[in-house]
Short mmCIF file of C-alpha atoms in Angstrom, two decimals:
data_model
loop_
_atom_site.label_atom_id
_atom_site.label_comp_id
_atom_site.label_asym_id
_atom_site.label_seq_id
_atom_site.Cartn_x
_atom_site.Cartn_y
_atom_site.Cartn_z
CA UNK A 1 7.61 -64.66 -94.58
CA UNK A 2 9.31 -67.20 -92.24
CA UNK A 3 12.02 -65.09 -92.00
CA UNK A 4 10.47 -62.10 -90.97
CA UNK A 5 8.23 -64.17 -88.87
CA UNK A 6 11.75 -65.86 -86.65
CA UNK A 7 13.87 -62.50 -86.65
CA UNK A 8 10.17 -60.43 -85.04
CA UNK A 9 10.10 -63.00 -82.33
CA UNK A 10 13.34 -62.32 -81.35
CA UNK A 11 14.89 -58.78 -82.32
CA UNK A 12 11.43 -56.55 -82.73
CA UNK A 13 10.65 -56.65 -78.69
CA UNK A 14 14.46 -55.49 -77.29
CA UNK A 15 15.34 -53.05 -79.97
CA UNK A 16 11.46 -51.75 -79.67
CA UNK A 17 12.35 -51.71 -75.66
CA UNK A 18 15.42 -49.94 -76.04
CA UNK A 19 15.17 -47.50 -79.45
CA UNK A 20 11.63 -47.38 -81.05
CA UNK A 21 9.06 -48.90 -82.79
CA UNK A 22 10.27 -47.54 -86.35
CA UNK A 23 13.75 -48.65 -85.83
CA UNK A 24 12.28 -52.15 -84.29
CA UNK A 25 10.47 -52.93 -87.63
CA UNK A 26 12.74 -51.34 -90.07
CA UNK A 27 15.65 -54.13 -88.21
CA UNK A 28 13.02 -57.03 -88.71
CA UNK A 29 12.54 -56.04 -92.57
CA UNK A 30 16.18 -55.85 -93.48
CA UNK A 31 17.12 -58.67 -91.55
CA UNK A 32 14.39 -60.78 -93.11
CA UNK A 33 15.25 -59.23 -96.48
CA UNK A 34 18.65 -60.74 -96.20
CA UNK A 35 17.91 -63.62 -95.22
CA UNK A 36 17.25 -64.61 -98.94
CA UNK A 37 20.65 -63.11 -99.95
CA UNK A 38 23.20 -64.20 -97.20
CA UNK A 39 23.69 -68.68 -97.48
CA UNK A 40 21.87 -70.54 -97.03
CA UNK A 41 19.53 -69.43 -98.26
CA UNK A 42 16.06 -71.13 -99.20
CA UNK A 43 14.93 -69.10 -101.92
CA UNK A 44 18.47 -69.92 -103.37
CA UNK A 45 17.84 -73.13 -103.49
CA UNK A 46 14.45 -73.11 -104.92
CA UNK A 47 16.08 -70.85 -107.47
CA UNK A 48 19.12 -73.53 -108.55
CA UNK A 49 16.58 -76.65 -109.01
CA UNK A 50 13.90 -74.53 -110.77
CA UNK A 51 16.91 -73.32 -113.45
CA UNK A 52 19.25 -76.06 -112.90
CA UNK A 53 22.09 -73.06 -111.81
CA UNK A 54 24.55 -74.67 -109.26
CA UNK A 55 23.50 -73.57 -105.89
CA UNK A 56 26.62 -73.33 -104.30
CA UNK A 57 28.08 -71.05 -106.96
CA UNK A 58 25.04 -68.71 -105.93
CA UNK A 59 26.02 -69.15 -102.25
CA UNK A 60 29.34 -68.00 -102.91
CA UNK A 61 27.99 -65.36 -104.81
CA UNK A 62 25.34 -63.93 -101.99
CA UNK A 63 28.26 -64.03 -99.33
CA UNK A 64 29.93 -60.70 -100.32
CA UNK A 65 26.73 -58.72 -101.07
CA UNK A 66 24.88 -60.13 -97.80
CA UNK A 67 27.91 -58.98 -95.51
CA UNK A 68 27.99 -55.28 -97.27
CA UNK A 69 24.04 -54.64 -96.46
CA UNK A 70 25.00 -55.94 -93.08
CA UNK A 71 28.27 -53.54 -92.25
CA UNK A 72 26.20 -50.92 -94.26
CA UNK A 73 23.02 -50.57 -92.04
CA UNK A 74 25.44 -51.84 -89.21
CA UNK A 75 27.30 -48.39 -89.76
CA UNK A 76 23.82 -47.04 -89.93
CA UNK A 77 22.69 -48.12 -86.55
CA UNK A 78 26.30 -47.21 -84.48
CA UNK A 79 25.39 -43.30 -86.29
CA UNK A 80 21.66 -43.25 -85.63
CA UNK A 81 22.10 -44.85 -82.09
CA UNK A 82 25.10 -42.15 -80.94
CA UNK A 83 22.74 -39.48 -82.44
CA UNK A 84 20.20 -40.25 -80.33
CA UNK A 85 21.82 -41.74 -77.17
CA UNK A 86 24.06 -38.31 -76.50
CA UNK A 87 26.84 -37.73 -74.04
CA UNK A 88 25.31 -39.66 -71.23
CA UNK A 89 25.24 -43.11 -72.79
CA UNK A 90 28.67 -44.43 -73.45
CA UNK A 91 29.79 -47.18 -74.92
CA UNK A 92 30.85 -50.05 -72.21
CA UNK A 93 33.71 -51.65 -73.54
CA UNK A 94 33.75 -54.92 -71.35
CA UNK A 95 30.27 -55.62 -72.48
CA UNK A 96 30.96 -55.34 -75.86
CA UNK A 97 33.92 -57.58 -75.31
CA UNK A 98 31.67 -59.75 -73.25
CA UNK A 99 29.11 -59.89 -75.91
CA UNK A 100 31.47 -61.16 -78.48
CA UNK A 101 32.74 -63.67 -76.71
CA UNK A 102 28.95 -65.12 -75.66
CA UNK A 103 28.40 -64.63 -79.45
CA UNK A 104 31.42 -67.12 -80.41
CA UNK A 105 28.77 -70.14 -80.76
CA UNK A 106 26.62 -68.08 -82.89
CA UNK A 107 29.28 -67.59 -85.36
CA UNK A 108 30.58 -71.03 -85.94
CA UNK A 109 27.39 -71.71 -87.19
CA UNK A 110 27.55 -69.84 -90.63
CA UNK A 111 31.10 -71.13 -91.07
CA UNK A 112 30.37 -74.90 -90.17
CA UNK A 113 27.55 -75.04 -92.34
CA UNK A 114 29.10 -73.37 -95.08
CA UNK A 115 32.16 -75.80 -94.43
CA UNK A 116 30.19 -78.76 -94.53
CA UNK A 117 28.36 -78.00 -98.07
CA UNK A 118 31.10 -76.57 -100.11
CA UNK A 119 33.37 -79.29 -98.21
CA UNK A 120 31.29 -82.07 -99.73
CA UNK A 121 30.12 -83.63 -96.04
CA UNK A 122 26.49 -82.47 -96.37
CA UNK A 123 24.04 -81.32 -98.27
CA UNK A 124 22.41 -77.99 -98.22
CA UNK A 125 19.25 -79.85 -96.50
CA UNK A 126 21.55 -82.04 -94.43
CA UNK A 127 23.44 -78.74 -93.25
CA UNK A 128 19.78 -77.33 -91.80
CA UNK A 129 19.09 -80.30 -90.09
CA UNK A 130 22.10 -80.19 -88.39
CA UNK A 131 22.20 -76.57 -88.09
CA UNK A 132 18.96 -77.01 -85.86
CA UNK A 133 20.39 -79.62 -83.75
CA UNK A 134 23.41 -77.24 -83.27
CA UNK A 135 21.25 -74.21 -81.98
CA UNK A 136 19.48 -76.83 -79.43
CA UNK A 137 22.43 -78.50 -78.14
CA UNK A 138 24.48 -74.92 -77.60
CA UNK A 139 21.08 -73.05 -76.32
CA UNK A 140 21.01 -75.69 -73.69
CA UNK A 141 24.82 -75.50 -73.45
CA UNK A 142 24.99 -71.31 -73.21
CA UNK A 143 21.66 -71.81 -70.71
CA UNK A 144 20.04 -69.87 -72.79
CA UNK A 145 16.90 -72.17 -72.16
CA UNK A 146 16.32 -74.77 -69.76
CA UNK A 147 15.82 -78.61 -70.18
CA UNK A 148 12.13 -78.04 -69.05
CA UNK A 149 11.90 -75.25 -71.69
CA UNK A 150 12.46 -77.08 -74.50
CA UNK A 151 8.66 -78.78 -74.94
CA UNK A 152 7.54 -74.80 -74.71
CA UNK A 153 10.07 -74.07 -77.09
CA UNK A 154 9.20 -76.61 -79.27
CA UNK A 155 5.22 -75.40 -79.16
CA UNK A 156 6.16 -71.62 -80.21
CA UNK A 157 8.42 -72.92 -83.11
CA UNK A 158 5.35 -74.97 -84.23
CA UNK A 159 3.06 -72.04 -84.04
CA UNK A 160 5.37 -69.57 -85.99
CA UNK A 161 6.10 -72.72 -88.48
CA UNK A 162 2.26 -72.75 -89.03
CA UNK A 163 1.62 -69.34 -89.73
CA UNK A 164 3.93 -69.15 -92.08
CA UNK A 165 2.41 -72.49 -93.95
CA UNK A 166 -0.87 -70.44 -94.11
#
């Protein structure tokens, strides 16, 4: 539920904008779905106390699975999206380039919090403590949101937080 509740805030609204509903929704379900698959992973770590199973043995176990679904329905979307887009909608090479390159901070994060647990410098809570102060600090950095947006920020994370508690 928290997952699904974090990726609809923030990929339902542009992909619903931009494709459709359908694909919108379908997007927030897989996404959500892997998010108890691809490290780290809660529900993982519920599982290894509750059976005593080493947890990061089933984190390195969840990485290869987790990034086939993603290149799988990633394949899916570049198909469904070329299908539907036609001649007229090309694809804009700079801005992918450009897009990869805004994404860099994005995709330290799965690598230094992977680093830090199997490295032995923190633990899996530890790691998404820090991994929250990480998003803050490079948000702010990236200007993704403002100094005087954080308090609002703050008040939206709280909401979704408590839905998902009920």
């Amino acid at each position: 539920p928290a997952a699904t509740a974090v990726f609809s805030k923030i990929i339902h609204g542009p992909i619903a904008r931009e494709e459709n509903d359908k694909m919108a929704t379908g997007l927030v379900v897989s996404a959500a779905g892997l998010s108890s698959i691809i490290p780290p992973s809660v529900t993982m770590i519920i599982y290894g106390v509750a059976t005593e199973t080493s947890i990061s043995t089933m984190f390195i176990a969840g990485i290869l699975p987790g990034l086939l679904i993603v290149a799988i329905i990633g394949v899916y979307l570049i198909f469904a999206s070329r299908r539907r887009a036609g001649e007229e909608n090309k694809v804009d090479w700079k801005e992918v380039g450009s897009a990869w390159i805004r994404g860099i901070p994005v995709l330290i994060l799965p690598v230094a919090v992977l680093g830090g647990i199997y490295g032995g410098f923190v633990t899996p809570t530890e790691a998404g403590a820090l991994s929250a102060i990480y998003c803050c600090a490079a948000s702010l950095l990236m200007r993704d949101i403002r100094p005087q947006d954080v308090l609002r920020v703050l008040k939206e994370g709280l909401h979704t937080v408590g839905q998902v508690f009920i």
